[in-house]
């Protein structure tokens, strides 16, 4: 039966952190204004502005990441502009053409462990500016990155500084998809804070769905003036939640005593333990990342034997005999399950 | 303080029905597959197919009504087609251009108490077919109606039969927005059932957000074959919920013992009592509708005096001295609050 | 055989004015840069700027009216805005959803003989601003009118002044579709000049296709700064002509000695003669317009008898026994054909 | 003065073939129905169907290539599908996001001398089908290629057969951009005929703008049923020419005695002579292609010296010291100009 399985397929397999559920329950029959205009949303916005040390920020709550991405990008680009992303960027691969659905091209650049380099961004922008035919091509108007990336890796503060400078130098916006941001903030290796994001980007979102909320992403525009009528745009794109309060209540709980900054800590410890276990078993990592996603290269026989016991994500075919898989930990991962997984990895040859 | 106010502004001011909240709590830490592929969604789909007596239906869960409308319409129309709606239809007025955002025109027709007539639909379709320049114009490809309408009125089964026949006769799809469907189903005047909707339309949605759920709308395509790849289209439009289970769990609770069919009953009784109270006070109704929305024409002095006490919706300016307002009841409206409102209406001149 | 027919169906039935054809022939084998960057386009732009008394204007050449409309509107609106038009406006009726295809709603207002009133425009804008739910609706961002209108009527300078003031007062752009502008400029009743258009609007186009060119419309943005990267937008919308020179050569010929201002004169005389003929025959006009479109109400028997002899446009069914038709004259209409038509109208009962 | 320059920048620098200009002149004042419904268009359609040996084909005339591409792709794709193209494909690089502007993603594959391989197409389609997350990604619904390619290279009949089989095997449409098709058809190396294109593709266009017409591209759907209401879609996209006759007259002239099949012959001879001249001078070709585009790698000093004399296209920077340029011949290139160019290349060091 399913409950017997060890669930490491993703970080959105379960519901919400108990604190958030309790708040939802407590406020369940409290009447509120709709569409995010209620006092919970207002308080959550204030808490987020504080956490970002950015009093002028506009904060909007949306239900999901693709929704946030398409609304922000549609808001900030002009019709003749496109958005630059890594070839492995979520908007380039796993959003079913959502950005193109708003009329904008995704311009891809090669990546290293999921990351764009400021150098490549500068080169692309310079190439566009130098191109005699540039007016026949899509103007790069924005750079999209994820922190952590789709591979669980992190931009350093220095890298983010450079990307920000590159974007500003070429008149491009910088936007950060923070679907798993809590796992970056909880990672000892990380040196990029919320105030850094507010200082260095034009927009970013603080992911809730994968970080302890039932659902929800908080979009932050550090300079509110660059996103006029975002409420209407959200409505147009089907992204405005009638009971906006649901998101406000959760973000209030996530930010009123710093829960968001701590919520990923257990997941990082669990992932670190998994990575150590892989090493101990001599199983190579597909990519070595410091956050809550662990990528292992399994030989196919082992993969087949583990599949009935561990719910994990197929990542890609490495070669005829090997498969890369992803094991994701989350705010709620139990260390005992991690140990069971490691035990299975170690002795699985004997099962 | 706000809690003192009487909340009749809308039917989505509060959270979820206690049964649904309990289920969400019970299943909160149960790991599930994402994106609506879990067993709760599967069971909710089966229950909805049963309730609609339509075993072949495809059922999809979305978070909100605008989202449902734009996804369904984008799915069923070809690029050269538009959707016909009443001038007061939600997609024509209060969705910020969501349908146009997918590239489709909303073709409006006059309405009577919020309803389209089969006669007008036939005339529009016939006019298009007879128009020598029709290939320069948008082809009407679908008819959109709401049950109940934006004015709280109901299509009768006979009217729905005629609309369905008109649409089928002219090769147009028929789609019903059921954001408040529970209030139609609970209304003694109503003679349109879920199986009728499944039999007579090409798509409809069973509203959750305004009918006892935290959020959620269940889109039903009675013939699954007309909506291939709707999952991908939902993703493209930002309408695919990662933790799809949240919607499945709620619809399971709404449909496993017929709760959805009963959940609007109290709201109808409360609205009927309000309407009786208005009559007793000699206050005219702006539109007389049988469901959970009550429309009153207040003289402006009375309106100003009531506003601090009753949270209601401004509807429109009737003339210099009168304003139309809407009071909406919901699955959770307390009859004592209704009586307080009536008391205020009666004696408000003396306050 | 067809050549026997009298062609009054439209003003784009024939090719180009002989002067333009001669220029195209003379320059046919002259090599030029592409995409409107050649010296003919540059000279035509300078001539148009002079004719408009607007040295700072940006001028772009497009091939057709729908193309011009969708490009200009896409350029000037933000994603949350729509364009206001008369219910009979070309973009609202006969452009197959081109504006919606760019994601924008067309907001319609009632018209009088094809014209919008400043009063109605102000009322719509004021209503939007006063609407408590305005952020759920499409923001009116621009007003679209045609000069002459789709009914051949003309805005007076006073009316245009008022519309312009209304738009500016409410932060809306004003855009004029001049597909038949030459017939306005040649009309004795007209008091709106090219410099007036440049002074009072944000964009307009000077129609070529219906006014003596093979094809072509010259879009003018009096303030070049409001339309950055319009070249790229034209490319994106498929509106950039590789051999842009074709349009430059024609507009050079139309504007170098004022031909454009005179080219419609014969058409107006012919239309006036037609209108006089209708009156003499006791045939009512459907709408009395002063430019090159003549609208007659024919009884159906007469209509059927005339159809094989006169190519005219069905306009609409007036009642069971009468049909409104349009007869359009053009820069090349021969007065002898007009007299033949009048003769047919007079004596057609005896044919 | 400019006329002194040698024009090899592109194949659309001049007007139309004299035969076409004569026909346009002869028919200039002949009244015709609009929008491509006239007898010239009808006759041109019949001639093209004959030339393609495809009696059931639908043929539509559009003004430009980007326009043709966006209309065809918008017609044939569903909203959840994208189009596969070479990384160097025109729709991927030089159309300013026109395809994305219709809501569709361009999925790129690596190319060899501008060509896609059936193997890569099969692999992409198979990878999509095998991907467990495929419903979160854009479904490849069509393959776009150009004949000749953007590098002047040609698909062989065998390659086209394989691509066609790959597409049909995976349920994808195959579409060929024939902007320069006349130069393929006139090339001795070419073995792909118009009937082959009609047999093996779902849509293609027969380029006019670069092949002797003033402007125009003839879109062919071998199976008319797959493109219903294409006329309306053209109108929606601003691609319907009012005086459609202009295109019909030209295609009539191009196809009534096989002119189109011969019109590129001189350009091929001229390009062959240029290629021989480059070899004689020891100047390497950037890509060796058999049609009317010649790609040379020049050292920068030579490039600077030639630029004032020869109008050619910058292609790309090869290294610090070398630049790739394109010289295009056309139906009207004079062999004496080719010889002058070769003379300049030979002795240019001494100028």
PDB file of N, CA and C in Angstrom, chain B residues 214-294:
ATOM      1  N   UNK B 214     -12.818  25.970   0.101  1.00  0.00           N
ATOM      2  CA  UNK B 214     -11.822  27.039   0.277  1.00  0.00           C
ATOM      3  C   UNK B 214     -11.632  27.758  -1.042  1.00  0.00           C
ATOM      4  N   UNK B 215     -11.493  26.934  -2.068  1.00  0.00           N
ATOM      5  CA  UNK B 215     -11.347  27.440  -3.438  1.00  0.00           C
ATOM      6  C   UNK B 215     -11.531  26.237  -4.340  1.00  0.00           C
ATOM      7  N   UNK B 216     -11.817  26.465  -5.596  1.00  0.00           N
ATOM      8  CA  UNK B 216     -11.928  25.350  -6.523  1.00  0.00           C
ATOM      9  C   UNK B 216     -13.170  25.388  -7.385  1.00  0.00           C
ATOM     10  N   UNK B 217     -12.970  24.958  -8.637  1.00  0.00           N
ATOM     11  CA  UNK B 217     -14.063  24.822  -9.604  1.00  0.00           C
ATOM     12  C   UNK B 217     -13.792  23.511 -10.350  1.00  0.00           C
ATOM     13  N   UNK B 218     -14.833  22.717 -10.500  1.00  0.00           N
ATOM     14  CA  UNK B 218     -14.677  21.437 -11.200  1.00  0.00           C
ATOM     15  C   UNK B 218     -15.235  21.565 -12.608  1.00  0.00           C
ATOM     16  N   UNK B 219     -14.337  21.564 -13.582  1.00  0.00           N
ATOM     17  CA  UNK B 219     -14.762  21.665 -14.978  1.00  0.00           C
ATOM     18  C   UNK B 219     -15.142  20.272 -15.476  1.00  0.00           C
ATOM     19  N   UNK B 220     -16.304  20.176 -16.101  1.00  0.00           N
ATOM     20  CA  UNK B 220     -16.788  18.904 -16.640  1.00  0.00           C
ATOM     21  C   UNK B 220     -16.949  19.023 -18.156  1.00  0.00           C
ATOM     22  N   UNK B 221     -16.290  18.134 -18.874  1.00  0.00           N
ATOM     23  CA  UNK B 221     -16.542  17.990 -20.311  1.00  0.00           C
ATOM     24  C   UNK B 221     -17.307  16.679 -20.484  1.00  0.00           C
ATOM     25  N   UNK B 222     -18.605  16.724 -20.713  1.00  0.00           N
ATOM     26  CA  UNK B 222     -19.370  15.467 -20.803  1.00  0.00           C
ATOM     27  C   UNK B 222     -18.782  14.497 -21.836  1.00  0.00           C
ATOM     28  N   UNK B 223     -18.288  15.041 -22.933  1.00  0.00           N
ATOM     29  CA  UNK B 223     -17.605  14.195 -23.917  1.00  0.00           C
ATOM     30  C   UNK B 223     -16.107  14.487 -23.810  1.00  0.00           C
ATOM     31  N   UNK B 224     -15.397  13.570 -23.179  1.00  0.00           N
ATOM     32  CA  UNK B 224     -13.973  13.811 -22.901  1.00  0.00           C
ATOM     33  C   UNK B 224     -13.171  14.078 -24.174  1.00  0.00           C
ATOM     34  N   UNK B 225     -13.628  13.546 -25.288  1.00  0.00           N
ATOM     35  CA  UNK B 225     -12.840  13.665 -26.519  1.00  0.00           C
ATOM     36  C   UNK B 225     -12.744  15.079 -27.059  1.00  0.00           C
ATOM     37  N   UNK B 226     -13.640  15.969 -26.640  1.00  0.00           N
ATOM     38  CA  UNK B 226     -13.554  17.321 -27.218  1.00  0.00           C
ATOM     39  C   UNK B 226     -12.506  18.176 -26.522  1.00  0.00           C
ATOM     40  N   UNK B 227     -11.898  17.642 -25.483  1.00  0.00           N
ATOM     41  CA  UNK B 227     -10.932  18.461 -24.745  1.00  0.00           C
ATOM     42  C   UNK B 227      -9.595  17.748 -24.568  1.00  0.00           C
ATOM     43  N   UNK B 228      -8.930  17.413 -25.674  1.00  0.00           N
ATOM     44  CA  UNK B 228      -7.646  16.733 -25.548  1.00  0.00           C
ATOM     45  C   UNK B 228      -6.592  17.671 -24.971  1.00  0.00           C
ATOM     46  N   UNK B 229      -5.695  17.131 -24.198  1.00  0.00           N
ATOM     47  CA  UNK B 229      -4.563  17.902 -23.667  1.00  0.00           C
ATOM     48  C   UNK B 229      -5.000  19.102 -22.834  1.00  0.00           C
ATOM     49  N   UNK B 230      -6.152  19.001 -22.187  1.00  0.00           N
ATOM     50  CA  UNK B 230      -6.599  20.120 -21.348  1.00  0.00           C
ATOM     51  C   UNK B 230      -5.639  20.331 -20.176  1.00  0.00           C
ATOM     52  N   UNK B 231      -5.064  19.248 -19.704  1.00  0.00           N
ATOM     53  CA  UNK B 231      -4.063  19.326 -18.632  1.00  0.00           C
ATOM     54  C   UNK B 231      -2.923  20.273 -19.045  1.00  0.00           C
ATOM     55  N   UNK B 232      -2.414  20.069 -20.244  1.00  0.00           N
ATOM     56  CA  UNK B 232      -1.316  20.906 -20.739  1.00  0.00           C
ATOM     57  C   UNK B 232      -1.767  22.352 -20.920  1.00  0.00           C
ATOM     58  N   UNK B 233      -2.968  22.523 -21.411  1.00  0.00           N
ATOM     59  CA  UNK B 233      -3.489  23.875 -21.584  1.00  0.00           C
ATOM     60  C   UNK B 233      -3.622  24.568 -20.223  1.00  0.00           C
ATOM     61  N   UNK B 234      -4.083  23.824 -19.208  1.00  0.00           N
ATOM     62  CA  UNK B 234      -4.159  24.389 -17.856  1.00  0.00           C
ATOM     63  C   UNK B 234      -2.769  24.839 -17.403  1.00  0.00           C
ATOM     64  N   UNK B 235      -1.780  23.986 -17.654  1.00  0.00           N
ATOM     65  CA  UNK B 235      -0.401  24.340 -17.276  1.00  0.00           C
ATOM     66  C   UNK B 235       0.031  25.621 -17.988  1.00  0.00           C
ATOM     67  N   UNK B 236      -0.221  25.660 -19.293  1.00  0.00           N
ATOM     68  CA  UNK B 236       0.164  26.833 -20.084  1.00  0.00           C
ATOM     69  C   UNK B 236      -0.480  28.107 -19.554  1.00  0.00           C
ATOM     70  N   UNK B 237      -1.709  27.988 -19.082  1.00  0.00           N
ATOM     71  CA  UNK B 237      -2.429  29.168 -18.615  1.00  0.00           C
ATOM     72  C   UNK B 237      -2.223  29.416 -17.117  1.00  0.00           C
ATOM     73  N   UNK B 238      -1.315  28.665 -16.495  1.00  0.00           N
ATOM     74  CA  UNK B 238      -1.036  28.898 -15.078  1.00  0.00           C
ATOM     75  C   UNK B 238      -2.140  28.386 -14.167  1.00  0.00           C
ATOM     76  N   UNK B 239      -2.945  27.448 -14.646  1.00  0.00           N
ATOM     77  CA  UNK B 239      -4.122  27.011 -13.900  1.00  0.00           C
ATOM     78  C   UNK B 239      -3.982  25.619 -13.298  1.00  0.00           C
ATOM     79  N   UNK B 240      -2.782  25.064 -13.361  1.00  0.00           N
ATOM     80  CA  UNK B 240      -2.589  23.705 -12.843  1.00  0.00           C
ATOM     81  C   UNK B 240      -2.020  23.809 -11.432  1.00  0.00           C
ATOM     82  N   UNK B 241      -2.772  23.312 -10.471  1.00  0.00           N
ATOM     83  CA  UNK B 241      -2.346  23.427  -9.077  1.00  0.00           C
ATOM     84  C   UNK B 241      -1.370  22.291  -8.743  1.00  0.00           C
ATOM     85  N   UNK B 242      -0.201  22.642  -8.204  1.00  0.00           N
ATOM     86  CA  UNK B 242       0.784  21.607  -7.863  1.00  0.00           C
ATOM     87  C   UNK B 242       0.157  20.595  -6.903  1.00  0.00           C
ATOM     88  N   UNK B 243      -0.400  21.095  -5.820  1.00  0.00           N
ATOM     89  CA  UNK B 243      -1.038  20.190  -4.866  1.00  0.00           C
ATOM     90  C   UNK B 243      -2.507  20.027  -5.232  1.00  0.00           C
ATOM     91  N   UNK B 244      -2.717  19.434  -6.397  1.00  0.00           N
ATOM     92  CA  UNK B 244      -4.065  19.249  -6.911  1.00  0.00           C
ATOM     93  C   UNK B 244      -4.972  18.556  -5.906  1.00  0.00           C
ATOM     94  N   UNK B 245      -4.378  17.735  -5.086  1.00  0.00           N
ATOM     95  CA  UNK B 245      -5.108  17.032  -4.047  1.00  0.00           C
ATOM     96  C   UNK B 245      -6.015  17.929  -3.213  1.00  0.00           C
ATOM     97  N   UNK B 246      -5.579  19.176  -2.986  1.00  0.00           N
ATOM     98  CA  UNK B 246      -6.388  20.107  -2.194  1.00  0.00           C
ATOM     99  C   UNK B 246      -7.795  20.236  -2.759  1.00  0.00           C
ATOM    100  N   UNK B 247      -7.886  20.201  -4.070  1.00  0.00           N
ATOM    101  CA  UNK B 247      -9.196  20.339  -4.712  1.00  0.00           C
ATOM    102  C   UNK B 247      -9.929  19.003  -4.694  1.00  0.00           C
ATOM    103  N   UNK B 248      -9.188  17.925  -4.922  1.00  0.00           N
ATOM    104  CA  UNK B 248      -9.810  16.600  -4.910  1.00  0.00           C
ATOM    105  C   UNK B 248     -10.424  16.283  -3.557  1.00  0.00           C
ATOM    106  N   UNK B 249      -9.693  16.567  -2.510  1.00  0.00           N
ATOM    107  CA  UNK B 249     -10.192  16.285  -1.158  1.00  0.00           C
ATOM    108  C   UNK B 249     -11.497  17.036  -0.909  1.00  0.00           C
ATOM    109  N   UNK B 250     -11.547  18.283  -1.330  1.00  0.00           N
ATOM    110  CA  UNK B 250     -12.754  19.085  -1.094  1.00  0.00           C
ATOM    111  C   UNK B 250     -13.941  18.593  -1.930  1.00  0.00           C
ATOM    112  N   UNK B 251     -13.691  18.278  -3.190  1.00  0.00           N
ATOM    113  CA  UNK B 251     -14.807  17.804  -4.027  1.00  0.00           C
ATOM    114  C   UNK B 251     -15.267  16.404  -3.619  1.00  0.00           C
ATOM    115  N   UNK B 252     -14.338  15.625  -3.098  1.00  0.00           N
ATOM    116  CA  UNK B 252     -14.726  14.320  -2.542  1.00  0.00           C
ATOM    117  C   UNK B 252     -15.747  14.556  -1.421  1.00  0.00           C
ATOM    118  N   UNK B 253     -15.420  15.466  -0.532  1.00  0.00           N
ATOM    119  CA  UNK B 253     -16.324  15.753   0.584  1.00  0.00           C
ATOM    120  C   UNK B 253     -17.641  16.345   0.101  1.00  0.00           C
ATOM    121  N   UNK B 254     -17.580  17.155  -0.939  1.00  0.00           N
ATOM    122  CA  UNK B 254     -18.804  17.790  -1.428  1.00  0.00           C
ATOM    123  C   UNK B 254     -19.735  16.799  -2.125  1.00  0.00           C
ATOM    124  N   UNK B 255     -19.144  15.755  -2.699  1.00  0.00           N
ATOM    125  CA  UNK B 255     -19.965  14.857  -3.513  1.00  0.00           C
ATOM    126  C   UNK B 255     -20.174  13.461  -2.941  1.00  0.00           C
ATOM    127  N   UNK B 256     -19.489  13.108  -1.831  1.00  0.00           N
ATOM    128  CA  UNK B 256     -19.622  11.703  -1.444  1.00  0.00           C
ATOM    129  C   UNK B 256     -20.969  11.386  -0.806  1.00  0.00           C
ATOM    130  N   UNK B 257     -21.620  12.358  -0.220  1.00  0.00           N
ATOM    131  CA  UNK B 257     -22.964  12.059   0.300  1.00  0.00           C
ATOM    132  C   UNK B 257     -23.952  13.148  -0.075  1.00  0.00           C
ATOM    133  N   UNK B 258     -23.700  13.751  -1.209  1.00  0.00           N
ATOM    134  CA  UNK B 258     -24.671  14.719  -1.717  1.00  0.00           C
ATOM    135  C   UNK B 258     -24.628  16.079  -1.052  1.00  0.00           C
ATOM    136  N   UNK B 259     -23.554  16.357  -0.300  1.00  0.00           N
ATOM    137  CA  UNK B 259     -23.462  17.646   0.375  1.00  0.00           C
ATOM    138  C   UNK B 259     -23.651  18.811  -0.598  1.00  0.00           C
ATOM    139  N   UNK B 260     -23.064  18.692  -1.794  1.00  0.00           N
ATOM    140  CA  UNK B 260     -23.130  19.817  -2.740  1.00  0.00           C
ATOM    141  C   UNK B 260     -24.573  20.166  -3.098  1.00  0.00           C
ATOM    142  N   UNK B 261     -25.419  19.138  -3.160  1.00  0.00           N
ATOM    143  CA  UNK B 261     -26.813  19.388  -3.552  1.00  0.00           C
ATOM    144  C   UNK B 261     -27.601  20.086  -2.442  1.00  0.00           C
ATOM    145  N   UNK B 262     -27.124  19.948  -1.211  1.00  0.00           N
ATOM    146  CA  UNK B 262     -27.839  20.541  -0.067  1.00  0.00           C
ATOM    147  C   UNK B 262     -27.198  21.832   0.423  1.00  0.00           C
ATOM    148  N   UNK B 263     -25.949  22.043   0.076  1.00  0.00           N
ATOM    149  CA  UNK B 263     -25.180  23.074   0.768  1.00  0.00           C
ATOM    150  C   UNK B 263     -25.750  24.487   0.590  1.00  0.00           C
ATOM    151  N   UNK B 264     -26.497  24.702  -0.510  1.00  0.00           N
ATOM    152  CA  UNK B 264     -27.048  26.034  -0.737  1.00  0.00           C
ATOM    153  C   UNK B 264     -28.402  26.272  -0.108  1.00  0.00           C
ATOM    154  N   UNK B 265     -28.974  25.258   0.526  1.00  0.00           N
ATOM    155  CA  UNK B 265     -30.365  25.387   0.987  1.00  0.00           C
ATOM    156  C   UNK B 265     -30.558  26.522   1.991  1.00  0.00           C
ATOM    157  N   UNK B 266     -29.668  26.594   2.967  1.00  0.00           N
ATOM    158  CA  UNK B 266     -29.800  27.657   3.971  1.00  0.00           C
ATOM    159  C   UNK B 266     -29.691  29.031   3.330  1.00  0.00           C
ATOM    160  N   UNK B 267     -28.831  29.155   2.346  1.00  0.00           N
ATOM    161  CA  UNK B 267     -28.645  30.440   1.674  1.00  0.00           C
ATOM    162  C   UNK B 267     -29.923  30.860   0.949  1.00  0.00           C
ATOM    163  N   UNK B 268     -30.592  29.894   0.356  1.00  0.00           N
ATOM    164  CA  UNK B 268     -31.847  30.214  -0.351  1.00  0.00           C
ATOM    165  C   UNK B 268     -32.908  30.655   0.662  1.00  0.00           C
ATOM    166  N   UNK B 269     -33.016  29.909   1.761  1.00  0.00           N
ATOM    167  CA  UNK B 269     -33.982  30.312   2.799  1.00  0.00           C
ATOM    168  C   UNK B 269     -33.661  31.720   3.310  1.00  0.00           C
ATOM    169  N   UNK B 270     -32.408  31.975   3.534  1.00  0.00           N
ATOM    170  CA  UNK B 270     -32.019  33.294   4.045  1.00  0.00           C
ATOM    171  C   UNK B 270     -32.337  34.388   3.024  1.00  0.00           C
ATOM    172  N   UNK B 271     -32.089  34.092   1.764  1.00  0.00           N
ATOM    173  CA  UNK B 271     -32.356  35.091   0.718  1.00  0.00           C
ATOM    174  C   UNK B 271     -33.860  35.302   0.581  1.00  0.00           C
ATOM    175  N   UNK B 272     -34.628  34.225   0.663  1.00  0.00           N
ATOM    176  CA  UNK B 272     -36.084  34.354   0.585  1.00  0.00           C
ATOM    177  C   UNK B 272     -36.595  35.239   1.732  1.00  0.00           C
ATOM    178  N   UNK B 273     -36.041  35.005   2.901  1.00  0.00           N
ATOM    179  CA  UNK B 273     -36.454  35.812   4.062  1.00  0.00           C
ATOM    180  C   UNK B 273     -36.101  37.288   3.841  1.00  0.00           C
ATOM    181  N   UNK B 274     -34.913  37.516   3.262  1.00  0.00           N
ATOM    182  CA  UNK B 274     -34.504  38.898   2.971  1.00  0.00           C
ATOM    183  C   UNK B 274     -35.471  39.547   1.990  1.00  0.00           C
ATOM    184  N   UNK B 275     -35.800  38.790   0.936  1.00  0.00           N
ATOM    185  CA  UNK B 275     -36.720  39.334  -0.076  1.00  0.00           C
ATOM    186  C   UNK B 275     -38.085  39.654   0.552  1.00  0.00           C
ATOM    187  N   UNK B 276     -38.553  38.759   1.428  1.00  0.00           N
ATOM    188  CA  UNK B 276     -39.831  39.010   2.110  1.00  0.00           C
ATOM    189  C   UNK B 276     -39.709  40.271   2.971  1.00  0.00           C
ATOM    190  N   UNK B 277     -38.580  40.409   3.623  1.00  0.00           N
ATOM    191  CA  UNK B 277     -38.365  41.592   4.459  1.00  0.00           C
ATOM    192  C   UNK B 277     -38.382  42.869   3.640  1.00  0.00           C
ATOM    193  N   UNK B 278     -37.737  42.846   2.475  1.00  0.00           N
ATOM    194  CA  UNK B 278     -37.742  44.025   1.607  1.00  0.00           C
ATOM    195  C   UNK B 278     -39.164  44.400   1.236  1.00  0.00           C
ATOM    196  N   UNK B 279     -39.944  43.392   0.874  1.00  0.00           N
ATOM    197  CA  UNK B 279     -41.338  43.662   0.492  1.00  0.00           C
ATOM    198  C   UNK B 279     -42.101  44.276   1.656  1.00  0.00           C
ATOM    199  N   UNK B 280     -41.885  43.681   2.822  1.00  0.00           N
ATOM    200  CA  UNK B 280     -42.584  44.177   4.003  1.00  0.00           C
ATOM    201  C   UNK B 280     -42.231  45.648   4.266  1.00  0.00           C
ATOM    202  N   UNK B 281     -41.016  46.018   3.963  1.00  0.00           N
ATOM    203  CA  UNK B 281     -40.585  47.404   4.184  1.00  0.00           C
ATOM    204  C   UNK B 281     -40.932  48.316   3.012  1.00  0.00           C
ATOM    205  N   UNK B 282     -41.501  47.727   1.954  1.00  0.00           N
ATOM    206  CA  UNK B 282     -41.798  48.551   0.779  1.00  0.00           C
ATOM    207  C   UNK B 282     -40.572  48.935  -0.023  1.00  0.00           C
ATOM    208  N   UNK B 283     -39.501  48.179   0.128  1.00  0.00           N
ATOM    209  CA  UNK B 283     -38.288  48.483  -0.647  1.00  0.00           C
ATOM    210  C   UNK B 283     -38.321  47.667  -1.937  1.00  0.00           C
ATOM    211  N   UNK B 284     -38.281  48.344  -3.079  1.00  0.00           N
ATOM    212  CA  UNK B 284     -38.363  47.595  -4.336  1.00  0.00           C
ATOM    213  C   UNK B 284     -37.088  46.769  -4.598  1.00  0.00           C
ATOM    214  N   UNK B 285     -37.276  45.655  -5.303  1.00  0.00           N
ATOM    215  CA  UNK B 285     -36.115  44.884  -5.750  1.00  0.00           C
ATOM    216  C   UNK B 285     -35.675  45.380  -7.123  1.00  0.00           C
ATOM    217  N   UNK B 286     -34.392  45.400  -7.334  1.00  0.00           N
ATOM    218  CA  UNK B 286     -33.855  45.854  -8.623  1.00  0.00           C
ATOM    219  C   UNK B 286     -34.139  44.788  -9.678  1.00  0.00           C
ATOM    220  N   UNK B 287     -33.903  43.555  -9.293  1.00  0.00           N
ATOM    221  CA  UNK B 287     -34.240  42.386 -10.107  1.00  0.00           C
ATOM    222  C   UNK B 287     -34.753  41.355  -9.135  1.00  0.00           C
ATOM    223  N   UNK B 288     -35.796  40.678  -9.484  1.00  0.00           N
ATOM    224  CA  UNK B 288     -36.291  39.651  -8.576  1.00  0.00           C
ATOM    225  C   UNK B 288     -35.747  38.307  -9.019  1.00  0.00           C
ATOM    226  N   UNK B 289     -34.855  37.783  -8.231  1.00  0.00           N
ATOM    227  CA  UNK B 289     -34.202  36.523  -8.570  1.00  0.00           C
ATOM    228  C   UNK B 289     -34.475  35.522  -7.458  1.00  0.00           C
ATOM    229  N   UNK B 290     -34.505  34.233  -7.770  1.00  0.00           N
ATOM    230  CA  UNK B 290     -34.888  33.249  -6.756  1.00  0.00           C
ATOM    231  C   UNK B 290     -33.728  32.626  -5.996  1.00  0.00           C
ATOM    232  N   UNK B 291     -32.500  32.999  -6.283  1.00  0.00           N
ATOM    233  CA  UNK B 291     -31.380  32.299  -5.638  1.00  0.00           C
ATOM    234  C   UNK B 291     -30.771  33.146  -4.518  1.00  0.00           C
ATOM    235  N   UNK B 292     -29.485  33.041  -4.329  1.00  0.00           N
ATOM    236  CA  UNK B 292     -28.892  33.621  -3.114  1.00  0.00           C
ATOM    237  C   UNK B 292     -28.465  35.079  -3.233  1.00  0.00           C
ATOM    238  N   UNK B 293     -28.810  35.713  -4.342  1.00  0.00           N
ATOM    239  CA  UNK B 293     -28.468  37.124  -4.483  1.00  0.00           C
ATOM    240  C   UNK B 293     -29.750  37.953  -4.434  1.00  0.00           C
ATOM    241  N   UNK B 294     -29.740  38.970  -3.603  1.00  0.00           N
ATOM    242  CA  UNK B 294     -30.914  39.810  -3.409  1.00  0.00           C
ATOM    243  C   UNK B 294     -30.534  41.227  -3.821  1.00  0.00           C
TER     244      UNK B 294
END
